[in-house]
Tab-separated table of C-alpha atoms in Angstrom:
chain	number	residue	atom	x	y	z
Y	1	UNK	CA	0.000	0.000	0.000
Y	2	UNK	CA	3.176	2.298	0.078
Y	3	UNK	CA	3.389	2.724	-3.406
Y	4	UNK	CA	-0.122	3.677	-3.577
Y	5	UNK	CA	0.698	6.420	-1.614
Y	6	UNK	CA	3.412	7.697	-3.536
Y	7	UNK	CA	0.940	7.396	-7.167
Y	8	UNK	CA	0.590	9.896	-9.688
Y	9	UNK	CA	-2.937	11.874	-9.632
Y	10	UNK	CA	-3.687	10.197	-13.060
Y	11	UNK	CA	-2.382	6.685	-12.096
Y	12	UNK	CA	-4.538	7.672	-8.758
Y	13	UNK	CA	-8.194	8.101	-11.151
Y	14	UNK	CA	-7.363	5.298	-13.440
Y	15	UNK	CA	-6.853	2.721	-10.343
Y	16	UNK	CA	-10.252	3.672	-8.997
Y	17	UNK	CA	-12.028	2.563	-12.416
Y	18	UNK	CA	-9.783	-0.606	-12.406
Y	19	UNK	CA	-10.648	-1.337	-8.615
Y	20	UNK	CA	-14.600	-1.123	-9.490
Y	21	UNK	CA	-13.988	-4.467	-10.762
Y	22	UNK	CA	-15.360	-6.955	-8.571
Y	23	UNK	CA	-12.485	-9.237	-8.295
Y	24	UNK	CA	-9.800	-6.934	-7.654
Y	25	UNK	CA	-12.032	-5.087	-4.939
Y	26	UNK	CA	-11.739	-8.469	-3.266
Y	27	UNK	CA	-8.375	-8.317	-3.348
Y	28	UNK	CA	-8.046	-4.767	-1.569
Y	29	UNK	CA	-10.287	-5.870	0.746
Y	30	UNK	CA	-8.378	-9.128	1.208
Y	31	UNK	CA	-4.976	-6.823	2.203
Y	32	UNK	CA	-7.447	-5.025	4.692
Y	33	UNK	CA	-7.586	-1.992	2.287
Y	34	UNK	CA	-10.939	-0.097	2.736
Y	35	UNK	CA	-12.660	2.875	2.934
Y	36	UNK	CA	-9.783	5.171	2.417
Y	37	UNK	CA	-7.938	7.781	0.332
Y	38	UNK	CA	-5.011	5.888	-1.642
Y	39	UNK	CA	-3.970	9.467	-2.469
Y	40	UNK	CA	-3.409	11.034	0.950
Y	41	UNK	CA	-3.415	7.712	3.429
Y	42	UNK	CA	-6.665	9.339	5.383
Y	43	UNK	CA	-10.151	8.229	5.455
Y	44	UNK	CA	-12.210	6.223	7.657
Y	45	UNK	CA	-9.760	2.558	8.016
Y	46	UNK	CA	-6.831	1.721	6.062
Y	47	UNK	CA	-4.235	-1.188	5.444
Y	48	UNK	CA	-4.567	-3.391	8.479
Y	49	UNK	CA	-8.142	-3.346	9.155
Y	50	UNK	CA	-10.898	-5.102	8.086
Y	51	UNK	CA	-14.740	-6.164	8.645
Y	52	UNK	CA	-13.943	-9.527	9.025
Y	53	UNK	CA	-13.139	-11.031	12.433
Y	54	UNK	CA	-9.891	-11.694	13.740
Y	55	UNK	CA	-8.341	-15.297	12.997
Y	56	UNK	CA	-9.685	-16.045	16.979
Y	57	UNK	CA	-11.347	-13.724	17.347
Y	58	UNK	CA	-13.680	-13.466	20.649
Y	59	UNK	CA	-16.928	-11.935	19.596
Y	60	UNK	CA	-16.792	-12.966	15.227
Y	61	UNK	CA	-19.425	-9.916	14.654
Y	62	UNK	CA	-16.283	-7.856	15.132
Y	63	UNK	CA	-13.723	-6.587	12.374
Y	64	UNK	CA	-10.039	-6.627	13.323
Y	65	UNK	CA	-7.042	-4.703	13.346
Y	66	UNK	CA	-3.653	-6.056	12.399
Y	67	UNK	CA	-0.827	-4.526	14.502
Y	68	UNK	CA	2.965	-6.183	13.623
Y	69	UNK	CA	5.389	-7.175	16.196
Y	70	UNK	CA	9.542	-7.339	14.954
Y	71	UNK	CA	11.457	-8.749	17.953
Y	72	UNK	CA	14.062	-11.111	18.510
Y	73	UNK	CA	12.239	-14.225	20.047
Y	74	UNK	CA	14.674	-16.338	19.376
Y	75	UNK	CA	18.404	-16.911	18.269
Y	76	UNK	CA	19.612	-13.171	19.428
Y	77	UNK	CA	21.192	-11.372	22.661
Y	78	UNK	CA	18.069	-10.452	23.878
Y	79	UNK	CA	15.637	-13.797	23.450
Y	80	UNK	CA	14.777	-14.115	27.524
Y	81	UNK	CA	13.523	-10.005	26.971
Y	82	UNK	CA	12.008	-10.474	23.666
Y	83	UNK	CA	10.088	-13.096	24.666
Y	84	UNK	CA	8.801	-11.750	27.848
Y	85	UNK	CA	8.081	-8.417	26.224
Y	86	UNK	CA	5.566	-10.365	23.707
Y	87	UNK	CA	4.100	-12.061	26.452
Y	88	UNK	CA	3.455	-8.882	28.297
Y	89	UNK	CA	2.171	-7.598	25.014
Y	90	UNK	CA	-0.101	-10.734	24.217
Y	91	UNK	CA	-1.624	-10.677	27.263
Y	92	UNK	CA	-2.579	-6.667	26.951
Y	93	UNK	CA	-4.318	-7.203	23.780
Y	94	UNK	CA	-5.865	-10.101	24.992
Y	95	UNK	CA	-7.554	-8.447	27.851
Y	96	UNK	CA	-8.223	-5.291	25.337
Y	97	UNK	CA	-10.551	-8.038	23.475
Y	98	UNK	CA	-11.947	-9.269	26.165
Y	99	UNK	CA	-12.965	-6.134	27.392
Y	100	UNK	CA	-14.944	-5.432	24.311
Y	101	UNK	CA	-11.813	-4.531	21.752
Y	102	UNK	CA	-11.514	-1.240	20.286
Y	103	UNK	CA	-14.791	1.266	19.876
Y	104	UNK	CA	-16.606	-1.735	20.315
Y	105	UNK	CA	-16.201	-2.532	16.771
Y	106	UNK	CA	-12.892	-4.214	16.505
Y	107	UNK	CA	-10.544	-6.911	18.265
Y	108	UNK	CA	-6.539	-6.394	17.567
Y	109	UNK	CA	-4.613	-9.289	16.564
Y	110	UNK	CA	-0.327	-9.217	17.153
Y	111	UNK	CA	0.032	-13.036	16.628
Y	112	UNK	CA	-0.580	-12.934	13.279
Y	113	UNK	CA	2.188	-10.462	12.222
Y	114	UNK	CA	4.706	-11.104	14.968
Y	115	UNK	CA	8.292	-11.800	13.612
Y	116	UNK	CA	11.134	-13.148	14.617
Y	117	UNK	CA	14.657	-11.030	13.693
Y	118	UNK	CA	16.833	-12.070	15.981
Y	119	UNK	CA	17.782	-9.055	16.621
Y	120	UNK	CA	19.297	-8.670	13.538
Y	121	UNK	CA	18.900	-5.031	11.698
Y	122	UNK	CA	18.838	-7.401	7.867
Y	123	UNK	CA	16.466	-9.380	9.090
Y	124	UNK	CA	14.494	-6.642	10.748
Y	125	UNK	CA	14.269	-4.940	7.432
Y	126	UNK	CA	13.018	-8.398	6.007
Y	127	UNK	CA	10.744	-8.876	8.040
Y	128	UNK	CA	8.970	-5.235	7.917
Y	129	UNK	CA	8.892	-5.586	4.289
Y	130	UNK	CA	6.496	-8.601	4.654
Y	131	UNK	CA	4.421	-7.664	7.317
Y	132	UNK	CA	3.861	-3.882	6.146
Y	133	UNK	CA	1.096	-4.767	3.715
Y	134	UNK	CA	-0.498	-6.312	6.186
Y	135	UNK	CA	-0.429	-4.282	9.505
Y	136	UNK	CA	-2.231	-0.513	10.885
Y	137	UNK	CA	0.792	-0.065	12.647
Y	138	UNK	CA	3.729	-1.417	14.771
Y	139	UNK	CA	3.364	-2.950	18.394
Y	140	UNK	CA	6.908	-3.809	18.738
Y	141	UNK	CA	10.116	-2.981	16.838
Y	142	UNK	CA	13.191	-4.301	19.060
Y	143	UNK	CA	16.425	-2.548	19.141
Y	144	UNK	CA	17.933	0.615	18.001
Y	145	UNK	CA	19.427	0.233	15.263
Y	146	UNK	CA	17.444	-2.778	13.898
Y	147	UNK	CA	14.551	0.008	13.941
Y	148	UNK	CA	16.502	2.643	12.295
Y	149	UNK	CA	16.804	0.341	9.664
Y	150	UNK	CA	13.172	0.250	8.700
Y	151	UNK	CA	12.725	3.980	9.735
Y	152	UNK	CA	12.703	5.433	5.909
Y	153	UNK	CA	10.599	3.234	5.206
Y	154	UNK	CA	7.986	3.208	8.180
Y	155	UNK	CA	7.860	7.135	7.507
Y	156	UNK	CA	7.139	6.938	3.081
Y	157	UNK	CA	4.269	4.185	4.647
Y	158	UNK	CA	3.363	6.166	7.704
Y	159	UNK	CA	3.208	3.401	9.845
Y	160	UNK	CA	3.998	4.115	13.785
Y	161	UNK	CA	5.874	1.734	16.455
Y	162	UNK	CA	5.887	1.465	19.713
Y	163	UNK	CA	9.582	1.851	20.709
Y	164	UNK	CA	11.133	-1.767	22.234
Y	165	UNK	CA	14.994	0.558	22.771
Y	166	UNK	CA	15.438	3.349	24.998
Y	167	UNK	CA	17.751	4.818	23.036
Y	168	UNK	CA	18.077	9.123	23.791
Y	169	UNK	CA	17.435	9.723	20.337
Y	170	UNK	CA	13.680	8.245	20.371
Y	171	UNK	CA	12.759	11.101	22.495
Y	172	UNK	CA	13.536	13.897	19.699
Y	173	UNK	CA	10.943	14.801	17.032
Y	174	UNK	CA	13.922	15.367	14.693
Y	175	UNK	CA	15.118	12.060	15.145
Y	176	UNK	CA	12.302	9.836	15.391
Y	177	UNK	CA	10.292	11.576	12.805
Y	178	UNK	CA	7.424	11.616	14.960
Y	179	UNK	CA	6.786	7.687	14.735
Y	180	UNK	CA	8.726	6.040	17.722
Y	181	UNK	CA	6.554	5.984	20.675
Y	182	UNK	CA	8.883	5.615	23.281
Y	183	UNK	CA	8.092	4.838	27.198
Y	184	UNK	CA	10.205	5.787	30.240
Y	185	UNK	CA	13.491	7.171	30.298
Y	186	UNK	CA	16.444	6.907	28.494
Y	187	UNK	CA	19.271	4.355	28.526
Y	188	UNK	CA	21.645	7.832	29.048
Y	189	UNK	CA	19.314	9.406	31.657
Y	190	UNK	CA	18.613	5.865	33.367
Y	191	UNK	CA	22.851	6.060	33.928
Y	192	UNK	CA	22.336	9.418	35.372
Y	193	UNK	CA	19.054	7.881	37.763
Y	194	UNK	CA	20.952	4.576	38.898
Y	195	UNK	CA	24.140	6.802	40.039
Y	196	UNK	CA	22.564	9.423	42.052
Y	197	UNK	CA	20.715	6.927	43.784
Y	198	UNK	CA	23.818	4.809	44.802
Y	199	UNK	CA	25.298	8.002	45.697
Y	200	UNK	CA	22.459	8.867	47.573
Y	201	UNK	CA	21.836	5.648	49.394
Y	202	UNK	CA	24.859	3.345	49.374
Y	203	UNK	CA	28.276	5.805	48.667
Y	204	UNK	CA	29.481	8.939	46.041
Y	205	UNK	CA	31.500	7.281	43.473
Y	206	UNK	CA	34.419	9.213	42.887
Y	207	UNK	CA	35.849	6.952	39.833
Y	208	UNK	CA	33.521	5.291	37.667
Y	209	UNK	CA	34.106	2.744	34.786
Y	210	UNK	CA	31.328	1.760	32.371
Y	211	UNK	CA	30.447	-2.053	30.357
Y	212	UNK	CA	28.677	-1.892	27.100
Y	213	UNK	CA	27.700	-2.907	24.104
Y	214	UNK	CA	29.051	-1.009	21.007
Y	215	UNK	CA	26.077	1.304	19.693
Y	216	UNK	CA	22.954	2.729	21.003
Y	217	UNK	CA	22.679	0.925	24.194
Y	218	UNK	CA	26.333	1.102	25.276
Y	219	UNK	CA	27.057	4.056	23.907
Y	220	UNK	CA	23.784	6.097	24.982
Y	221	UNK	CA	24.715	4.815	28.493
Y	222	UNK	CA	28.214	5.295	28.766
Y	223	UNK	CA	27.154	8.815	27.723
Y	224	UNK	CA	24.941	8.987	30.598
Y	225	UNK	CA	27.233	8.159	33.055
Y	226	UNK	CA	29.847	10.846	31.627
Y	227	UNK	CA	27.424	13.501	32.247
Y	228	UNK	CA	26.984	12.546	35.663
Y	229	UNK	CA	30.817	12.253	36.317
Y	230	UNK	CA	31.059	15.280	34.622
Y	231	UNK	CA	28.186	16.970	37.091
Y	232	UNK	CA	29.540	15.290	39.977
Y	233	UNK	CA	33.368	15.564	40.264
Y	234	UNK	CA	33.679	11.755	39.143
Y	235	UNK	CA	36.298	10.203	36.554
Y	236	UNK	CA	35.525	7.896	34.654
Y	237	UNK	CA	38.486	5.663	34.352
Y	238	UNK	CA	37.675	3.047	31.734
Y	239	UNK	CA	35.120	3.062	29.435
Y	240	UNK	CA	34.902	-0.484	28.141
Y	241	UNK	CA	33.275	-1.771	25.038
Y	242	UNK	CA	32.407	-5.607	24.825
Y	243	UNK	CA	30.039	-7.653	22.918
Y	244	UNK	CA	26.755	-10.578	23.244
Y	245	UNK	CA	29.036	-13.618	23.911
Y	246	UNK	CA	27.695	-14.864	21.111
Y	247	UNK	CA	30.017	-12.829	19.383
Y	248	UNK	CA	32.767	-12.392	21.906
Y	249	UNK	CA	33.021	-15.869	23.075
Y	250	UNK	CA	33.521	-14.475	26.842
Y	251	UNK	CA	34.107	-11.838	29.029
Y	252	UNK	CA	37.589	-12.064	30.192
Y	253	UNK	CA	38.835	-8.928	28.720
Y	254	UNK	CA	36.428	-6.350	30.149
Y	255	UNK	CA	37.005	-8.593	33.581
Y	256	UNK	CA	40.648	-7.554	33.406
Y	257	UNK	CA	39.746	-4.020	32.876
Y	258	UNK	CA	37.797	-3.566	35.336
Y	259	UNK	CA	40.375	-5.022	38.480
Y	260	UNK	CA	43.164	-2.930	36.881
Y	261	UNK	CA	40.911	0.468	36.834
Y	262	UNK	CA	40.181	-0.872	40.043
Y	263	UNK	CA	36.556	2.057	40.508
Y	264	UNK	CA	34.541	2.682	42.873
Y	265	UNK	CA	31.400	1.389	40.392
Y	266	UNK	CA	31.329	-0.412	37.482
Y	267	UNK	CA	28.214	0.082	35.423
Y	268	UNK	CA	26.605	-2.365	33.314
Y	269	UNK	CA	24.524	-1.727	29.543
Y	270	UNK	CA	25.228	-5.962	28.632
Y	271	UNK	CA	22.741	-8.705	28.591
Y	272	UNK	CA	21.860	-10.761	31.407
Y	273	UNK	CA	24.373	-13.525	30.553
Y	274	UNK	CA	27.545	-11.160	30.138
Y	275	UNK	CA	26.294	-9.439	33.750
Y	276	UNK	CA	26.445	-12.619	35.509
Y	277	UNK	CA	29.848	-13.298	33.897
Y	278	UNK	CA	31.259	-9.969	34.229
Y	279	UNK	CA	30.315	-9.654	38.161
Y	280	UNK	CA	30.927	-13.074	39.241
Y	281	UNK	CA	34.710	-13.394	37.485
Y	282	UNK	CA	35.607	-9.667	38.315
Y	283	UNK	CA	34.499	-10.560	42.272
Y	284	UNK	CA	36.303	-13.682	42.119
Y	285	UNK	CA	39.352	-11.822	41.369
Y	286	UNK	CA	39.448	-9.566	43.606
Y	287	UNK	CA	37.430	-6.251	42.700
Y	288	UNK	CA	35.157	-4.646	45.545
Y	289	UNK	CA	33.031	-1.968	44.147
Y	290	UNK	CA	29.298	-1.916	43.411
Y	291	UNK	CA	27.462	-2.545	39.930
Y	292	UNK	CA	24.863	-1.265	38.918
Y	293	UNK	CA	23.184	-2.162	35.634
Y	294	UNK	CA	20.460	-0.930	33.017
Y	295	UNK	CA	17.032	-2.800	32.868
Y	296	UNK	CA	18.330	-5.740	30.044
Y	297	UNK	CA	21.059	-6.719	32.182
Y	298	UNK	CA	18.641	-8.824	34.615
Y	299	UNK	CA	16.981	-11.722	34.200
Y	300	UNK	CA	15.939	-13.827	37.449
Y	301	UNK	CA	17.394	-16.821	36.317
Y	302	UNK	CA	20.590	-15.290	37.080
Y	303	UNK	CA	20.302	-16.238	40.326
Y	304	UNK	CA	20.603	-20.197	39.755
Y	305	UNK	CA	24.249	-19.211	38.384
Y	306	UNK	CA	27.745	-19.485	40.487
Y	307	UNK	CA	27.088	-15.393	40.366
Y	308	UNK	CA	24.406	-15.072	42.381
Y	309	UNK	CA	26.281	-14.647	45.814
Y	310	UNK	CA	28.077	-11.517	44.051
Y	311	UNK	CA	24.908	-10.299	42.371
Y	312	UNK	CA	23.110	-9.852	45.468
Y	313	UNK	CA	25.579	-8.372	47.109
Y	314	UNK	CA	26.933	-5.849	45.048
Y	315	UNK	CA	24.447	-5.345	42.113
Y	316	UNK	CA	21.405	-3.164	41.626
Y	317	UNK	CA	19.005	-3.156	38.621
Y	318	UNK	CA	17.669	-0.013	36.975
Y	319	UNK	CA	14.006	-0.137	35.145
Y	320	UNK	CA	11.736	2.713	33.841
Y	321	UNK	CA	8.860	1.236	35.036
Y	322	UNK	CA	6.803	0.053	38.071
Y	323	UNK	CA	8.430	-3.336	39.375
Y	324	UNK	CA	6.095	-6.450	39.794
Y	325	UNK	CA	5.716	-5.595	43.723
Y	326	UNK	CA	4.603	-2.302	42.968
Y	327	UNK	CA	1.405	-0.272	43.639
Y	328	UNK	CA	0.363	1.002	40.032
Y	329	UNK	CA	-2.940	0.926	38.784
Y	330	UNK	CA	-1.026	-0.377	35.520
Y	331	UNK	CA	0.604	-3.391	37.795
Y	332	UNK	CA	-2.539	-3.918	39.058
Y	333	UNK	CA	-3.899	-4.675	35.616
Y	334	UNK	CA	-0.976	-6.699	34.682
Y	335	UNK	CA	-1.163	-9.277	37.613
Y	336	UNK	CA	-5.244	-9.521	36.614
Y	337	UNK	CA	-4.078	-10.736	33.459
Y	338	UNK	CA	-1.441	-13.021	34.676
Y	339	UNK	CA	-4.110	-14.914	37.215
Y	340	UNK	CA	-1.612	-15.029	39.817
Y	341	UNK	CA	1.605	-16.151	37.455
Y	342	UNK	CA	4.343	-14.340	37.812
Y	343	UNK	CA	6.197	-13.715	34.407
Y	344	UNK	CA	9.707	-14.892	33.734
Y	345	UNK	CA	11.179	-10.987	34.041
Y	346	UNK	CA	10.596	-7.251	34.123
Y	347	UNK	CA	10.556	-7.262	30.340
Y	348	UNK	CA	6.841	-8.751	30.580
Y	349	UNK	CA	6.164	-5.281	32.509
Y	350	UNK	CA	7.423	-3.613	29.657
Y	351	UNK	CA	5.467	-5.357	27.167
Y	352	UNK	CA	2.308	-4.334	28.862
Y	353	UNK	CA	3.459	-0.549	29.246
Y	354	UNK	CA	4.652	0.066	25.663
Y	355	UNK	CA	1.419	-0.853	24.813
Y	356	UNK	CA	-0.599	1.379	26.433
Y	357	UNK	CA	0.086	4.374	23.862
Y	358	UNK	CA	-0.530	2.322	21.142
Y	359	UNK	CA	-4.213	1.659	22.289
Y	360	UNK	CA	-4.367	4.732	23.366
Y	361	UNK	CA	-4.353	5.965	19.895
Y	362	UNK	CA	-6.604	3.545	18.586
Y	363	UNK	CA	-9.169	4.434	20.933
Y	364	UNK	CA	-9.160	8.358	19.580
Y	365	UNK	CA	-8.860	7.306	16.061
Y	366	UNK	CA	-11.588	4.290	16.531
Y	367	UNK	CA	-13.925	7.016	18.024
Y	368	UNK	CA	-13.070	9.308	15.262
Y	369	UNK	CA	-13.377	7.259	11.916
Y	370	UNK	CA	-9.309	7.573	11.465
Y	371	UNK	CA	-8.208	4.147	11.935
Y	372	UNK	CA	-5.691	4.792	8.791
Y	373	UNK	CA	-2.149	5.431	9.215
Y	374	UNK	CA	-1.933	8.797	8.459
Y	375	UNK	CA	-4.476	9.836	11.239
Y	376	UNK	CA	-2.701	7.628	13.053
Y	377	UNK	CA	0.331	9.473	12.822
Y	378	UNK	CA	-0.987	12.397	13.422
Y	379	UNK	CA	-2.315	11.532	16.767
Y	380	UNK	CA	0.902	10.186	18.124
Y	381	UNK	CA	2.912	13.758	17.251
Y	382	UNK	CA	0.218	14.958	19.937
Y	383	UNK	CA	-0.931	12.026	22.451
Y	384	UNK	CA	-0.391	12.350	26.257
Y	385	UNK	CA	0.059	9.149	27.013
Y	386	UNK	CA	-0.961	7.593	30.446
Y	387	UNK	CA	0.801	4.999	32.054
Y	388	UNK	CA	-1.484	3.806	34.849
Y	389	UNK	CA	1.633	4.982	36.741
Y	390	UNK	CA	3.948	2.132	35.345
Y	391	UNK	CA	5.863	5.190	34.533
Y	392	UNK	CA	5.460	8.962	34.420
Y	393	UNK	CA	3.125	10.389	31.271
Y	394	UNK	CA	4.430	12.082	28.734
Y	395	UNK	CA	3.619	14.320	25.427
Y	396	UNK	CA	4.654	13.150	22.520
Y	397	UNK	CA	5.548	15.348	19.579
Y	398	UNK	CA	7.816	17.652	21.910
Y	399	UNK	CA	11.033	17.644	23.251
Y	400	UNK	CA	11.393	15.614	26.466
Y	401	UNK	CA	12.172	17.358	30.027
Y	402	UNK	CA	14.959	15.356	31.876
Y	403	UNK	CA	14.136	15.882	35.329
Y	404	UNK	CA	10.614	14.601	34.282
Y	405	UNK	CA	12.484	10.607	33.972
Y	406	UNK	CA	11.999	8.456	36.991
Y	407	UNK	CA	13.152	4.768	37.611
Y	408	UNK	CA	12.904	1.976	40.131
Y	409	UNK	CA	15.982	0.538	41.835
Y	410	UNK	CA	16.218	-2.929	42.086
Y	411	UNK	CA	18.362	-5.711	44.512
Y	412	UNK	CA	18.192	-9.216	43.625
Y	413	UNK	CA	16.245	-11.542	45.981
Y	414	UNK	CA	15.426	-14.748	45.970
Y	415	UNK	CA	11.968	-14.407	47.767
Y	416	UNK	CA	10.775	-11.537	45.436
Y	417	UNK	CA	8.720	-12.275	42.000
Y	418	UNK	CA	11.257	-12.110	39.303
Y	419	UNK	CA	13.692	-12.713	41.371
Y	420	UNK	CA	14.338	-8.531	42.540
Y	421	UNK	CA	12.771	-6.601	45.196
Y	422	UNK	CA	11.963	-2.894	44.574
Y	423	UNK	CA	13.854	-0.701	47.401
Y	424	UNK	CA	13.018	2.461	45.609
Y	425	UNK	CA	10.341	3.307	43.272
Y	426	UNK	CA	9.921	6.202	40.554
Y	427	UNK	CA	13.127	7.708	42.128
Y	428	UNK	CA	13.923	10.994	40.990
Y	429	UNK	CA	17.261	12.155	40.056
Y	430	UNK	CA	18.818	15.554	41.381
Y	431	UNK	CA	21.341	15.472	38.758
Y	432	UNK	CA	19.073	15.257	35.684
Y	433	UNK	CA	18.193	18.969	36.434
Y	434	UNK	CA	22.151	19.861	36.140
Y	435	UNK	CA	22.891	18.031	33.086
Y	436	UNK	CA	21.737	19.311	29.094
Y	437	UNK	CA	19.799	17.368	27.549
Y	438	UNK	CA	18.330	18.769	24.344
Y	439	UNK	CA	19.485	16.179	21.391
Y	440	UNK	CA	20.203	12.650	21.268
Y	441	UNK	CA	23.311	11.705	23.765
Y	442	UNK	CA	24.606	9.382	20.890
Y	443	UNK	CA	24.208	8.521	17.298
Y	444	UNK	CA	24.528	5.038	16.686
């Protein structure tokens, strides 16, 4: 439906005579094509909707609405997250349908369209290009740059995503071309929230060394905790780049980094495998300090590994939103919908938050005959999006306000659901009114 966007006028007039035709009007409607205006994108529903009910759907008088889901569920760093975050995100659209689906005249399906790209930015593009057709908008894209890589082309289709990155840059209408919905903070200000709060509560790091992965992630963090050295009196001493150990093999090198630099705090933008690694060898060694990490560096299964002792003692976890033993309205929902489960990680918190925007906007355009893409994307440049106080709301469409970003702190507990207890919820950090923050921290 892209190129139809793009037609000619002419082209435009002699496609409506064609599409009179009774068996290619079938075929539109087949692509979930109707009731719209190939020349601009607007008009009442466009690609992704239809009449006809979802595959299983729950009440079949309903139409549907496709949303698309590119994650990696399964042969990348970030599988354990990936796969969490759908489930949080299955279960939210589940409970949308159940609760009578969007302006009462439409269910959402994600299962359909969901894709595995291991977090792969090739495969990511792949995989956009054979959903697209098919989809209103995006649920899920996973990973910086695996969603910069489809970003030309989600803005000539006009198709929005909620954000599954926290990369700075998300948070900029330059940047994201008004079509990222992000949640939370940033992995750069979420640097600057997890070290005031150890400085606050535990000691002041004077000398600070940061773990990452190359790129967004790493890089937006190590960023993050610059500024706060920067703001603080701090050095940083060693700013280490590593990689998945999928890739690396291990993580002996940034282990031997980190005991000659010798800091006060080591801080941590890896997966949950490389955490464990990092922390238990760089313990066993010899090193002291604290670690603290960003939100994808736990998983609760770390504590069945030889880490654990170390982990519990001298790591804390960073998330943007309200942990499972929190008070939210929006954790509230998400245990209803779990019937008393409790999901594998945080990430399945995250799936249900990141979703919240998304319906959101298909509420307002449901109740305004704009369920088409451009509409669509007009509504996110100006949505205030509610959390249910999983995390702060925010305005899309402007420039975010830094001091506005609040996280929980995490410890690692074997008693508590997920495996963390939450010491300190939507903490606020004194030195995200010091820093600038007015453009991206890094551009991957």
């Amino acid at each position: 439906m892209s190129a139809a966007l793009r037609r000619p006028r002419g082209a435009y007039r002699r496609s409506v005579r064609v599409a009179a035709l009774p068996v290619l009007a079938a075929l539109l409607l087949s692509v979930g094509c109707s009731s719209v205006d190939e020349e601009t994108g607007a008009g009442s529903t466009g690609p992704g909707v239809t009449k006809e009910p979802c595959p299983n759907a729950i009440d079949k008088a309903k139409g549907c609405i496709y949303l698309g889901a590119l994650s990696d569920l399964e042969g990348g760093p970030f599988a354990v997250i990936g796969q969490a975050v759908n489930a949080g995100q299955t279960d939210f659209w589940r409970k949308v349908n159940e609760s009578g689906g969007i302006g009462g005249k439409y269910e959402v399906d994600l299962a359909t369209n969901t894709k595995n790209t291991s977090y792969d930015a090739q495969k990511h593009a792949a995989g956009y290009k054979e959903i697209e057709p098919k989809i209103l908008a995006l649920a899920l894209s996973l990973g910086t740059v695996q969603t910069q890589a489809i970003l030309d082309d989600m803005d000539s289709d006009n198709v929005v995503a909620a954000a599954g990155t926290f990369w700075s840059g998300w948070q900029f209408p330059e940047t994201d071309k008004g079509l990222v919905l992000e949640s939370g903070y940033s992995y750069c200000t979420e640097a600057v929230i997890g070290l005031d709060w150890l400085a606050a509560n535990k000691s002041k790091p004077t000398k600070l060394a940061s773990v990452g992965f190359p790129g967004d992630y790493g890089g937006d963090y190590a960023e993050g905790v610059k500024r706060w050295a920067d703001a603080n009196g701090a050095q940083v001493v060693a700013t280490i780049k590593t990689a998945p150990n999928q890739v690396a093999g291990n993580q002996d090198g940034p282990v031997q980094q980190i005991v000659s630099a010798a800091p006060d705090v080591v801080t941590l933008a890896t997966g949950p495998a490389e955490t464990a690694e990092i922390i238990g060898k760089a313990v066993a060694a010899g090193y002291k300090g604290r670690f603290i990490g960003a939100g994808p560096t736990w998983n609760g299964a770390l504590l069945k590994t030889p880490a654990a002792p170390a982990l519990k003692a001298l790591y804390n976890s960073t998330s943007p939103f309200d942990g499972w033993d929190g008070t939210s309205a929006g954790i509230a929902e998400a245990k209803a919908a779990t019937a008393g489960k409790v999901p594998s990680n945080w990430a399945y918190i995250a799936g249900w938050a990141i979703s919240k925007p998304i319906k959101q906007i298909l509420d307002i355009a449901a109740e305004q005959d704009k369920l088409n893409r451009v509409d669509i994307r007009k509504l996110a440049n100006s949505l205030e999006a509610n959390f249910d106080g999983l995390a702060p709301n925010q305005v899309y469409g402007k420039a975010p306000v830094a001091k506005s970003f609040t996280g929980s702190i995490a410890v690692p507990d074997d008693s508590a659901p997920m495996g963390t207890k939450t010491v300190e919820a939507n903490y606020k950090a004194p030195t995200l009114e010091k820093i600038k923050y007015d453009s991206p921290c890094v551009m991957p």
